[in-house]
PDB file of C-alpha atoms in Angstrom:
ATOM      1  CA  UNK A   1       9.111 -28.267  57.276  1.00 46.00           C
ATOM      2  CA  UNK A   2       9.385 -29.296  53.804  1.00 46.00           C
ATOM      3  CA  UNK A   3      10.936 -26.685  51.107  1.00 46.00           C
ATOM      4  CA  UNK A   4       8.291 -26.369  49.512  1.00 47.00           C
ATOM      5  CA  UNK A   5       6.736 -25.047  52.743  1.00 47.00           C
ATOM      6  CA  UNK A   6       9.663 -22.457  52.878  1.00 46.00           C
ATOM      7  CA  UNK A   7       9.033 -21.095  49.420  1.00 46.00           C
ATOM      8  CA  UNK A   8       5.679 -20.803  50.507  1.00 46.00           C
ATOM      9  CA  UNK A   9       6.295 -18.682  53.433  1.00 50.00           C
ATOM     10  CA  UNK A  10       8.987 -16.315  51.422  1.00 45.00           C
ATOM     11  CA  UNK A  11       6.399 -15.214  49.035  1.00 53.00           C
ATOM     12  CA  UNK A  12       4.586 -12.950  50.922  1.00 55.00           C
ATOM     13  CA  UNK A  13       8.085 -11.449  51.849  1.00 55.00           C
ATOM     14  CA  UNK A  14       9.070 -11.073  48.707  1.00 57.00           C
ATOM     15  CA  UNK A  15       5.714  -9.440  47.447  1.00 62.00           C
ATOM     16  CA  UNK A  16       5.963  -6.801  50.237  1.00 67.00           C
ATOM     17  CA  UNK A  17       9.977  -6.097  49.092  1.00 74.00           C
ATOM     18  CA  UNK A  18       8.891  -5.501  45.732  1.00 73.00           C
ATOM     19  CA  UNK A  19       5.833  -3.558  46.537  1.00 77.00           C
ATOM     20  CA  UNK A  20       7.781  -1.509  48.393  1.00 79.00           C
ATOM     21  CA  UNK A  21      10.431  -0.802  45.723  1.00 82.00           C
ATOM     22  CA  UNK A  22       7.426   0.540  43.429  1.00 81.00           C
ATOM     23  CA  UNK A  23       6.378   3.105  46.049  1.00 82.00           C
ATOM     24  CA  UNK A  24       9.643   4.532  46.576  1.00 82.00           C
ATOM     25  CA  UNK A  25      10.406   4.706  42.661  1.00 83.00           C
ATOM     26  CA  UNK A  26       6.443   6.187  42.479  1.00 83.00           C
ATOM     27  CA  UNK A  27       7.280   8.379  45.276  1.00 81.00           C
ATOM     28  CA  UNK A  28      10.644   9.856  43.844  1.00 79.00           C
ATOM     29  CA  UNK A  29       9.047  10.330  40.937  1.00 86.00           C
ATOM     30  CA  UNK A  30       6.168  12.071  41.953  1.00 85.00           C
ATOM     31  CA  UNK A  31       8.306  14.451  43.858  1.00 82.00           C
ATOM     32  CA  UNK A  32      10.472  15.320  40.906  1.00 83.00           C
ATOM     33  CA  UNK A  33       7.108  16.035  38.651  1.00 85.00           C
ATOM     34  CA  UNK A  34       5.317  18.023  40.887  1.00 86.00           C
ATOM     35  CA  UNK A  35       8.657  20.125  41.242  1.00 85.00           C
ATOM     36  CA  UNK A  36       8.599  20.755  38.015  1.00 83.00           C
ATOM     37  CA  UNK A  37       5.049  21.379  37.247  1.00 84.00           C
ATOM     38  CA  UNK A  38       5.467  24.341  40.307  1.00 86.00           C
ATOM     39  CA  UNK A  39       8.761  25.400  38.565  1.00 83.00           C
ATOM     40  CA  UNK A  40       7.026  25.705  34.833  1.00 81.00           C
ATOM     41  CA  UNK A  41       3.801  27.590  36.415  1.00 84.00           C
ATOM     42  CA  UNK A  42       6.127  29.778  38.026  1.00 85.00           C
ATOM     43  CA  UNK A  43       8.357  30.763  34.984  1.00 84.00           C
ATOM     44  CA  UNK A  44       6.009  30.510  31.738  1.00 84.00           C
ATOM     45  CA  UNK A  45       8.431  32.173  28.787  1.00 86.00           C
ATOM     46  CA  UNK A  46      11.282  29.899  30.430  1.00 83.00           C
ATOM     47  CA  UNK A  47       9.534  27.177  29.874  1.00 81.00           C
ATOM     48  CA  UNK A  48       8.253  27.869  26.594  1.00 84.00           C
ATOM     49  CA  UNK A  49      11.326  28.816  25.607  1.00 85.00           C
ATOM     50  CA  UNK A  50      12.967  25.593  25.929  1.00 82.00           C
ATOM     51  CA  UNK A  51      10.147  24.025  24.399  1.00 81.00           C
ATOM     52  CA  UNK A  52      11.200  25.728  21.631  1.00 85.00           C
ATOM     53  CA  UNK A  53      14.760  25.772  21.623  1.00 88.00           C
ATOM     54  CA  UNK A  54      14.978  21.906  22.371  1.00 86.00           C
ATOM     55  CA  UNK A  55      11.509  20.310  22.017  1.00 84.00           C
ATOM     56  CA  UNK A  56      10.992  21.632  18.570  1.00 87.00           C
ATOM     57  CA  UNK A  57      13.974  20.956  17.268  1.00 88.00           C
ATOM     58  CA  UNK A  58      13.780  17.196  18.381  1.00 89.00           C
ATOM     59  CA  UNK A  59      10.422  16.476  17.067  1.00 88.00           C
ATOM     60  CA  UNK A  60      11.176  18.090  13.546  1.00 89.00           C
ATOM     61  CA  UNK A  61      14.472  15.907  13.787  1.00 90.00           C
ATOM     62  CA  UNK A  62      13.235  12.224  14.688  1.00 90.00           C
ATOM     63  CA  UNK A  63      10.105  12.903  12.410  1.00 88.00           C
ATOM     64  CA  UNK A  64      12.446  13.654   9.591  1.00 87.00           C
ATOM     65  CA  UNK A  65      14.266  10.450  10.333  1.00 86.00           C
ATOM     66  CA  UNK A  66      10.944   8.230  10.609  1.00 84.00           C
ATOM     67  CA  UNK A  67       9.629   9.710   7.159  1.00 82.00           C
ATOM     68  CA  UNK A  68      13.102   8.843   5.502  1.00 80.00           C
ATOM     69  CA  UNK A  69      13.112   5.489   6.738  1.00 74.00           C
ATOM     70  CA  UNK A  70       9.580   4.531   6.056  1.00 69.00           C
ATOM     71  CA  UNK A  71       9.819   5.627   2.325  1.00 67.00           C
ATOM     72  CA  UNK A  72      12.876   3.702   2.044  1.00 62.00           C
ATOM     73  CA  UNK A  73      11.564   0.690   0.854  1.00 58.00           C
ATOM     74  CA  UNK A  74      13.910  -1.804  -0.423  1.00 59.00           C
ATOM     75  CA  UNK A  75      13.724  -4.343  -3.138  1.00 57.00           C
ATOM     76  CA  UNK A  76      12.189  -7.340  -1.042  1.00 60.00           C
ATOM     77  CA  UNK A  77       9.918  -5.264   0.806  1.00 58.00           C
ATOM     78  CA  UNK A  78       8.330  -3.460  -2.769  1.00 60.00           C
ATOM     79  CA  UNK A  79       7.422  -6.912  -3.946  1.00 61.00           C
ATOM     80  CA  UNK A  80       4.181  -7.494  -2.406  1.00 63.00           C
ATOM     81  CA  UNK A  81       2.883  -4.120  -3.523  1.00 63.00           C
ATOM     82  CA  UNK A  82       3.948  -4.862  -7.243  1.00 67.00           C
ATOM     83  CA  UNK A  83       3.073  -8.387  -7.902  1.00 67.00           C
ATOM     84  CA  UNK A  84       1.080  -9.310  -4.698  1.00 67.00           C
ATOM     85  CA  UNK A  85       1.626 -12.819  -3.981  1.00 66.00           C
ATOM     86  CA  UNK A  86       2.436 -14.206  -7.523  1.00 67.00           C
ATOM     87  CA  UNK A  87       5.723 -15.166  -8.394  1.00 68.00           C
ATOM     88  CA  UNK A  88       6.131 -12.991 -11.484  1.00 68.00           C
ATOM     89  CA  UNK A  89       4.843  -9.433 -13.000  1.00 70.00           C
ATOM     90  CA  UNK A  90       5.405  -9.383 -16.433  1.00 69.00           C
ATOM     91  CA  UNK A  91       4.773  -5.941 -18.350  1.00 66.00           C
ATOM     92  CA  UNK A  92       3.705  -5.519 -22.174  1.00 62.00           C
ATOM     93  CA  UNK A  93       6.313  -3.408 -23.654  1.00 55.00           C
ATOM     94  CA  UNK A  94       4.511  -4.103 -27.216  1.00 53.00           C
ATOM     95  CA  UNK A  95       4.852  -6.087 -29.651  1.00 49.00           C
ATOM     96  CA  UNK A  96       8.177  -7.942 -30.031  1.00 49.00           C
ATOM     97  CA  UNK A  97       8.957  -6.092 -26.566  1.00 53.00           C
ATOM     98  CA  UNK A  98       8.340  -7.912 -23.105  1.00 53.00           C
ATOM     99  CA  UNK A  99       9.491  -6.160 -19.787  1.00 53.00           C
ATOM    100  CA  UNK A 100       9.157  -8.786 -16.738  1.00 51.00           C
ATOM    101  CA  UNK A 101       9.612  -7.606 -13.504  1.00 50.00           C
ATOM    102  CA  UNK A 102       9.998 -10.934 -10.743  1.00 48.00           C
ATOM    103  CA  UNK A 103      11.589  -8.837  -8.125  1.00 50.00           C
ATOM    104  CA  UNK A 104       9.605  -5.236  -8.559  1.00 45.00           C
ATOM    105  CA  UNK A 105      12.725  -3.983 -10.799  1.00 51.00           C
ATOM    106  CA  UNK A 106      12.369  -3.841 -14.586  1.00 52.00           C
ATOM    107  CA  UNK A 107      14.586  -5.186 -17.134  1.00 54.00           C
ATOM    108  CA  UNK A 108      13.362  -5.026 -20.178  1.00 56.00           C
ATOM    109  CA  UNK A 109      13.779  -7.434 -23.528  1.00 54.00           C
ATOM    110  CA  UNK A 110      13.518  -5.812 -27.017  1.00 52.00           C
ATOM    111  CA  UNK A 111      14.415  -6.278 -30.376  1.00 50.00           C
ATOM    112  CA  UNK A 112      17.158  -2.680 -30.567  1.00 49.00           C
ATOM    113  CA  UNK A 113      20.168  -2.254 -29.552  1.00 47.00           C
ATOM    114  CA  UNK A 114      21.476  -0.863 -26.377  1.00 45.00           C
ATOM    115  CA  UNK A 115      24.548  -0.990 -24.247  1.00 42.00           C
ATOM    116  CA  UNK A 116      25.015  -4.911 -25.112  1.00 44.00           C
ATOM    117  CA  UNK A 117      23.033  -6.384 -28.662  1.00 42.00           C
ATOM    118  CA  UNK A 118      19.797  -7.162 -27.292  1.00 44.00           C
ATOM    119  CA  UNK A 119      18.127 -10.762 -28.133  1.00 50.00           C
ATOM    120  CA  UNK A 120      15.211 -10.844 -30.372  1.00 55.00           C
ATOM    121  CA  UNK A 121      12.505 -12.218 -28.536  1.00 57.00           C
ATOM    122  CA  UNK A 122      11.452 -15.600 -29.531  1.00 62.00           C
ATOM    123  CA  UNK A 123       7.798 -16.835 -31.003  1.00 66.00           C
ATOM    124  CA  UNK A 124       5.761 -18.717 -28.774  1.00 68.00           C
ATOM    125  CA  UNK A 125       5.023 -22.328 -30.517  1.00 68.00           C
ATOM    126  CA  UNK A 126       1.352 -22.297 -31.413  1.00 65.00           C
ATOM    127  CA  UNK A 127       0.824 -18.553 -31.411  1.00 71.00           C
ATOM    128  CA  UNK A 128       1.406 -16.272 -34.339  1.00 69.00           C
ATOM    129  CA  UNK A 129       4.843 -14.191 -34.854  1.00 69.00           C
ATOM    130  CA  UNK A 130       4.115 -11.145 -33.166  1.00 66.00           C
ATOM    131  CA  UNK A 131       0.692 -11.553 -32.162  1.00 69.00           C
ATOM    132  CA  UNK A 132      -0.209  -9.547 -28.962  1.00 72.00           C
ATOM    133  CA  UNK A 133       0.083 -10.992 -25.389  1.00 73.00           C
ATOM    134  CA  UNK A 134      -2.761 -12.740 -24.077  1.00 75.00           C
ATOM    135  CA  UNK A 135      -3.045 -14.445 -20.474  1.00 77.00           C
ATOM    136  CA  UNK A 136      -3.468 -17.884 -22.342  1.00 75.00           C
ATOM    137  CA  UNK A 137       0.381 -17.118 -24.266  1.00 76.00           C
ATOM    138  CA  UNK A 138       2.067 -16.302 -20.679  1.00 77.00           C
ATOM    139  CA  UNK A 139       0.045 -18.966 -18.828  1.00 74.00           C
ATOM    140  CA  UNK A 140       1.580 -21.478 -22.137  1.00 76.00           C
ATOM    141  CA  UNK A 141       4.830 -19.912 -21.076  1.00 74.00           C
ATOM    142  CA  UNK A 142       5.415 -19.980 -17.684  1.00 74.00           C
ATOM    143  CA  UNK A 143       3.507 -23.066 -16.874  1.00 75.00           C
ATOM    144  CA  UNK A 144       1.546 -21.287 -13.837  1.00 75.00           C
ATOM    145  CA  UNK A 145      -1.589 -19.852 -13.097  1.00 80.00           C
ATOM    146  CA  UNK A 146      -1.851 -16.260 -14.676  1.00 81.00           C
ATOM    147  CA  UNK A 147      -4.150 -13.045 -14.121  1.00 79.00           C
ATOM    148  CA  UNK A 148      -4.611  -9.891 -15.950  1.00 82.00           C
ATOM    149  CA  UNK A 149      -3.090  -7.019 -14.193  1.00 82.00           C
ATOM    150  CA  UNK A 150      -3.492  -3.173 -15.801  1.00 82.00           C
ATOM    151  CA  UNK A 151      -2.355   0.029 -14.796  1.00 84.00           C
ATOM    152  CA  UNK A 152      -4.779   2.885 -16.877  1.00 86.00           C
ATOM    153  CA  UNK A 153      -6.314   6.223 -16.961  1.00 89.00           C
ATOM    154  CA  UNK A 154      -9.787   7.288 -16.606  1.00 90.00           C
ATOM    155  CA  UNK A 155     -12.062  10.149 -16.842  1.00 90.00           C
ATOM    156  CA  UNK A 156     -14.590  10.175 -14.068  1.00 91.00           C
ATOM    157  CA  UNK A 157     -16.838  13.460 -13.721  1.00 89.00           C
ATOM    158  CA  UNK A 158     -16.794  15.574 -10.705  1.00 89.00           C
ATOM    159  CA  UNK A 159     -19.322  18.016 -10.647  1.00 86.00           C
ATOM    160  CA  UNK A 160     -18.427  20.421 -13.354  1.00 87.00           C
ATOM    161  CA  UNK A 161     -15.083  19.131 -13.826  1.00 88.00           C
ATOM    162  CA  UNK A 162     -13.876  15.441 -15.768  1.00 89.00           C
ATOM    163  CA  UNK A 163     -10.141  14.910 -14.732  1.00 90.00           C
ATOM    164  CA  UNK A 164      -8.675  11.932 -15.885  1.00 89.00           C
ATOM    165  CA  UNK A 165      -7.589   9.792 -12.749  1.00 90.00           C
ATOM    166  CA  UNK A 166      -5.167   6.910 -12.066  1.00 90.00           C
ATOM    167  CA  UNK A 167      -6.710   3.293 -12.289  1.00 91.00           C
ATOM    168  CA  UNK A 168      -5.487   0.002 -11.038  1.00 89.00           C
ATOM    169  CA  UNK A 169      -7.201  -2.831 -12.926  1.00 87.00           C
ATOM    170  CA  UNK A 170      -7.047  -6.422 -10.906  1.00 87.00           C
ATOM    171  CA  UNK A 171      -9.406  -8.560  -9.823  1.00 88.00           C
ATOM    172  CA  UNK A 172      -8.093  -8.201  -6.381  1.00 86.00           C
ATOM    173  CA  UNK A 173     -10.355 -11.427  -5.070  1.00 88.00           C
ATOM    174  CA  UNK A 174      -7.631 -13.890  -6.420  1.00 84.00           C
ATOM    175  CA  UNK A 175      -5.282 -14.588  -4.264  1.00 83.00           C
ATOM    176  CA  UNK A 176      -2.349 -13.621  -6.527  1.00 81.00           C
ATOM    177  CA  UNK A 177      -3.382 -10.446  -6.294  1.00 78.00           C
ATOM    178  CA  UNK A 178      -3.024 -10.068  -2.622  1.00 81.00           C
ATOM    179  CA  UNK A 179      -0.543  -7.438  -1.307  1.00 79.00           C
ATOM    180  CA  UNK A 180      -1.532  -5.077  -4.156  1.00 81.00           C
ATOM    181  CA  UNK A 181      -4.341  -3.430  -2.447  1.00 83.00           C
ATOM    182  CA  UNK A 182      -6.077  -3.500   0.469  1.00 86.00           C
ATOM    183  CA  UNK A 183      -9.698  -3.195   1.520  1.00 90.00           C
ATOM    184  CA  UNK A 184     -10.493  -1.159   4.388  1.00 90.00           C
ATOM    185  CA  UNK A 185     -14.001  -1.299   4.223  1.00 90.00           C
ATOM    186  CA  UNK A 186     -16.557  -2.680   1.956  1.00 92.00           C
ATOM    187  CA  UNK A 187     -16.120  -5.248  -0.300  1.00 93.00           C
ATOM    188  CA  UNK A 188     -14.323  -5.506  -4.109  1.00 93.00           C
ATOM    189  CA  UNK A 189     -16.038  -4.839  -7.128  1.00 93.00           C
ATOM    190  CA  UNK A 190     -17.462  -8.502  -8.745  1.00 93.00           C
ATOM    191  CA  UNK A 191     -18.781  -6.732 -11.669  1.00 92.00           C
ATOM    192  CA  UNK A 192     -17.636  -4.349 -14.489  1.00 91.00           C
ATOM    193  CA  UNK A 193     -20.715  -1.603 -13.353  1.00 92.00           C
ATOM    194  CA  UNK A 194     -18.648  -1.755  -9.855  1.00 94.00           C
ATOM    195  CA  UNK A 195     -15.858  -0.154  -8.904  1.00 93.00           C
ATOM    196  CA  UNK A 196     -13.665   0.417  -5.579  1.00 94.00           C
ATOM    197  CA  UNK A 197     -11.860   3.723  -4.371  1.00 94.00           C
ATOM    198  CA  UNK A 198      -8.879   4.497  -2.824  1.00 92.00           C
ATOM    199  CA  UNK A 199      -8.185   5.998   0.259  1.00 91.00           C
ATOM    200  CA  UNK A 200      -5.715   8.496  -1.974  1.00 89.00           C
ATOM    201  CA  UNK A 201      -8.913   8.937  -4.469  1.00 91.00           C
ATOM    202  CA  UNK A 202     -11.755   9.938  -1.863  1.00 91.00           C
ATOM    203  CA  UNK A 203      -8.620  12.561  -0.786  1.00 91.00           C
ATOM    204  CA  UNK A 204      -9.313  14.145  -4.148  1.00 90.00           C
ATOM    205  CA  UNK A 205     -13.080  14.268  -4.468  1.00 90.00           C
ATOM    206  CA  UNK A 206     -14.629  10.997  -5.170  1.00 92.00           C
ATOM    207  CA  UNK A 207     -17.239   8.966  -3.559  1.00 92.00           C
ATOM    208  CA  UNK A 208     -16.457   6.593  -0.994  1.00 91.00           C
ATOM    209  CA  UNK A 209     -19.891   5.031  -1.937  1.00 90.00           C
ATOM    210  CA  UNK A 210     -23.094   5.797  -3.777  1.00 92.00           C
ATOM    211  CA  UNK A 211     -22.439   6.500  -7.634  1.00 92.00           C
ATOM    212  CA  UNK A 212     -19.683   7.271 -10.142  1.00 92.00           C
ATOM    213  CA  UNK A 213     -19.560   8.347 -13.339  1.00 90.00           C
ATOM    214  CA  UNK A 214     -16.708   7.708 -15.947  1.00 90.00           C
ATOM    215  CA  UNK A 215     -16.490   8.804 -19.498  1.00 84.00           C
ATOM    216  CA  UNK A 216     -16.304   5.303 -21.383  1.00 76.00           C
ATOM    217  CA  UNK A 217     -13.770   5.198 -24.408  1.00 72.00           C
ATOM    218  CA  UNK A 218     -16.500   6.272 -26.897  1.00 73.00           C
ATOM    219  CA  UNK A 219     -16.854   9.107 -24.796  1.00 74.00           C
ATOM    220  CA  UNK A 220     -20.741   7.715 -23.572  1.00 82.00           C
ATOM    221  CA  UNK A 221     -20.711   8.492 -19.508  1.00 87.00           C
ATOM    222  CA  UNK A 222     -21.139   5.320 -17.603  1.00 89.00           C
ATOM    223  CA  UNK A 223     -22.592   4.691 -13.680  1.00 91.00           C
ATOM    224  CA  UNK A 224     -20.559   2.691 -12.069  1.00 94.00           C
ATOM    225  CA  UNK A 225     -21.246   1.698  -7.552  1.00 93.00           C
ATOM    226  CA  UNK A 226     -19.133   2.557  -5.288  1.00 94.00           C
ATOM    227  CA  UNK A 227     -19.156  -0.780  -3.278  1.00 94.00           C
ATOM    228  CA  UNK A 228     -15.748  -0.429  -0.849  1.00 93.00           C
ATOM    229  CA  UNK A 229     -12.867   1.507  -0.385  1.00 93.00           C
ATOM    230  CA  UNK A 230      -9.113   1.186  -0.759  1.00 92.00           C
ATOM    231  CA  UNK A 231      -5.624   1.507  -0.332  1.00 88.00           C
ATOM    232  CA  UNK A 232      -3.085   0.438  -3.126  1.00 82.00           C
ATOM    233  CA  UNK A 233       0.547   1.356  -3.329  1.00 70.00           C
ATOM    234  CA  UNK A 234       2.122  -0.112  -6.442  1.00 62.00           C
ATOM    235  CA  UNK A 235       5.334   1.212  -8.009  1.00 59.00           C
ATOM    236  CA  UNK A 236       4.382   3.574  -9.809  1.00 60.00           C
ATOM    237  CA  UNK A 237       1.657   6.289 -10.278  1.00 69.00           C
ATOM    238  CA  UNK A 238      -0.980   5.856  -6.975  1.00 81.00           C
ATOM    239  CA  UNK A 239      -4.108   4.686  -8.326  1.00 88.00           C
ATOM    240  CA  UNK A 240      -7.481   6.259  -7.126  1.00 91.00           C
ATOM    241  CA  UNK A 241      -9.786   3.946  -7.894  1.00 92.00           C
ATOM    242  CA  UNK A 242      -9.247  -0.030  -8.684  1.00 92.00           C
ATOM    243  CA  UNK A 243     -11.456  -1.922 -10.544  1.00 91.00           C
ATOM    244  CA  UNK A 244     -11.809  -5.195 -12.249  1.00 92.00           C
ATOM    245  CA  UNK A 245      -9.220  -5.555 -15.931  1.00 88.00           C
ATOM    246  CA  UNK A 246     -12.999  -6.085 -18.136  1.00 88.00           C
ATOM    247  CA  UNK A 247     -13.867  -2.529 -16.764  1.00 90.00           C
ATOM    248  CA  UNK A 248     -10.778  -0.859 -17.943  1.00 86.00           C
ATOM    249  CA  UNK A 249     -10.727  -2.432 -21.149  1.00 83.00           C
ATOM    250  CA  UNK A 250     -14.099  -0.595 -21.729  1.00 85.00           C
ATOM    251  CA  UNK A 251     -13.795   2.718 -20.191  1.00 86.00           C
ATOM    252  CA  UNK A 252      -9.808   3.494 -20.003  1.00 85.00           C
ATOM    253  CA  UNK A 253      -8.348   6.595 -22.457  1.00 83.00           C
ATOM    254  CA  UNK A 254      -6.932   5.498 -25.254  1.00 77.00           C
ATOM    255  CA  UNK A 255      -3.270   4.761 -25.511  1.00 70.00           C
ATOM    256  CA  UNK A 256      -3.728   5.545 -20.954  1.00 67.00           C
ATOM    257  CA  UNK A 257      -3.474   1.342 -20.778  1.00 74.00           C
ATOM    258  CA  UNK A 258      -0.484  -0.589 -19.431  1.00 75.00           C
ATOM    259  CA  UNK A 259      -0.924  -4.053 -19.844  1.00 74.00           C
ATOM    260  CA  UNK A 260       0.783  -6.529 -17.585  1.00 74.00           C
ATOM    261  CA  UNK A 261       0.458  -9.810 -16.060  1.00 74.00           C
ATOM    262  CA  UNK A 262       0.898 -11.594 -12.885  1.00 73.00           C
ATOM    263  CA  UNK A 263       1.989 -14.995 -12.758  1.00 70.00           C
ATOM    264  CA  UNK A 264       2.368 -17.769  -9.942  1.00 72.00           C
ATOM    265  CA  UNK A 265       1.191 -21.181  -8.889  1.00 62.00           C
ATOM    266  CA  UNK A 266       0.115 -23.895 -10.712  1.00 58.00           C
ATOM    267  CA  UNK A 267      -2.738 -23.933 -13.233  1.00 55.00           C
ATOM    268  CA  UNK A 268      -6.218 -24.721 -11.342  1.00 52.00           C
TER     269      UNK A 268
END
């Protein structure tokens, strides 16, 4: 008989061997529960005592642990949700002032003085001495592709009340801007009379679809569609609605407007 003709016939040995292993484990184990379900039927407040003197305890512990260690987010893992997949975020900090942020920390670049003498920033050949930042002047700069990126405030109406609510402004179709949001349902907005909510802003009264009103600039109220909804987490204030940088530029408060820019590949 050939070995593979003796493997053969040690399988079925082997199956039964292990098959029997998992019924005496399953049988020990079964014993051991239903010795303890009698025991806790038996003694109730025992047994609800030591839920509470151990079991609570444990679960307040570990959960305590997980929260700390999921909002512990380092450096490397806070880039996507700052920049999404460009290679640099670069902040307005006014004119004469730029604040670029290429690893989601800030360091900013101004024309005072600090704790070391701070460099004057430098005019950008063929645009005026402190003219304003445009995409086409950090596009000329960096040598990459470059997209609008704004962090703003708006005031949407709510029934009787108008509070003035957090807005992320990206048009979070380009691919740079992936990792900044995400879309849980829906779709993003492709127009400036459509908007998308977050998960955080349908938590404090809006929409998740149907109709919006915001309270343009000029103070004029504006419908906007709800056509998806959200979730963003950027560094800093959680936006409750994103919508597309045109939008904001129409509708945000005044002086509410952060202007930045996101930067990263090469120019299409």
């Amino acid at each position: 008989m050939s070995r593979k003709d003796n493997r053969t016939d040690l399988s079925p040995g082997q199956s039964s061997s292990a098959a029997g292993r998992v019924a005496r484990w399953w049988a020990s184990w079964r014993a051991a529960i239903r010795i303890a379900r009698r025991d806790a039927r038996r003694y109730k407040w025992r047994s609800a005592l030591i839920v509470a003197t151990v079991g609570l305890p444990v679960l307040f512990l570990t959960s305590g642990i997980t929260l700390m260690a999921t909002n512990d987010v380092s450096t490397a893992e806070s880039v996507p949700r700052v920049m999404g997949s460009a290679q640099a975020r670069i902040h307005d900090g006014g004119i004469g002032r730029l604040a670029q942020s290429p690893n989601g920390q800030s360091n900013s670049n101004n024309n005072g003085k600090g704790d070391r003498e701070a460099t004057s920033a430098l005019a950008v050949p063929g645009f005026a001495t402190g003219s304003a930042w445009t995409t086409g002047k950090v596009q000329k700069l960096t040598g990459g592709r470059v997209i609008r990126s704004l962090d703003a405030r708006v005031r949407v109406t709510l029934g009787d009340r108008r509070p003035s609510m957090p807005v992320l402004g990206i048009d979070a179709r380009d691919p740079l801007a992936r990792g900044m949001a995400g879309l849980t349902f829906g779709r993003w907005a492709r127009t400036t009379s459509e908007i998308v909510v977050t998960e955080a802003g349908v938590a404090k009264g809006l929409p998740a679809k149907g109709r919006l009103t915001v309270n343009g600039s000029d103070g004029k109220p504006r419908q906007l569609t709800v056509v998806g909804v959200a979730v963003a987490q950027p560094d800093g204030e959680l936006p409750f609605m994103v919508a597309l940088p045109d939008l904001l530029s129409e509708v945000a408060e005044r002086g509410e407007v952060e202007l930045g820019f996101s930067s990263g590949g090469p120019i299409r």
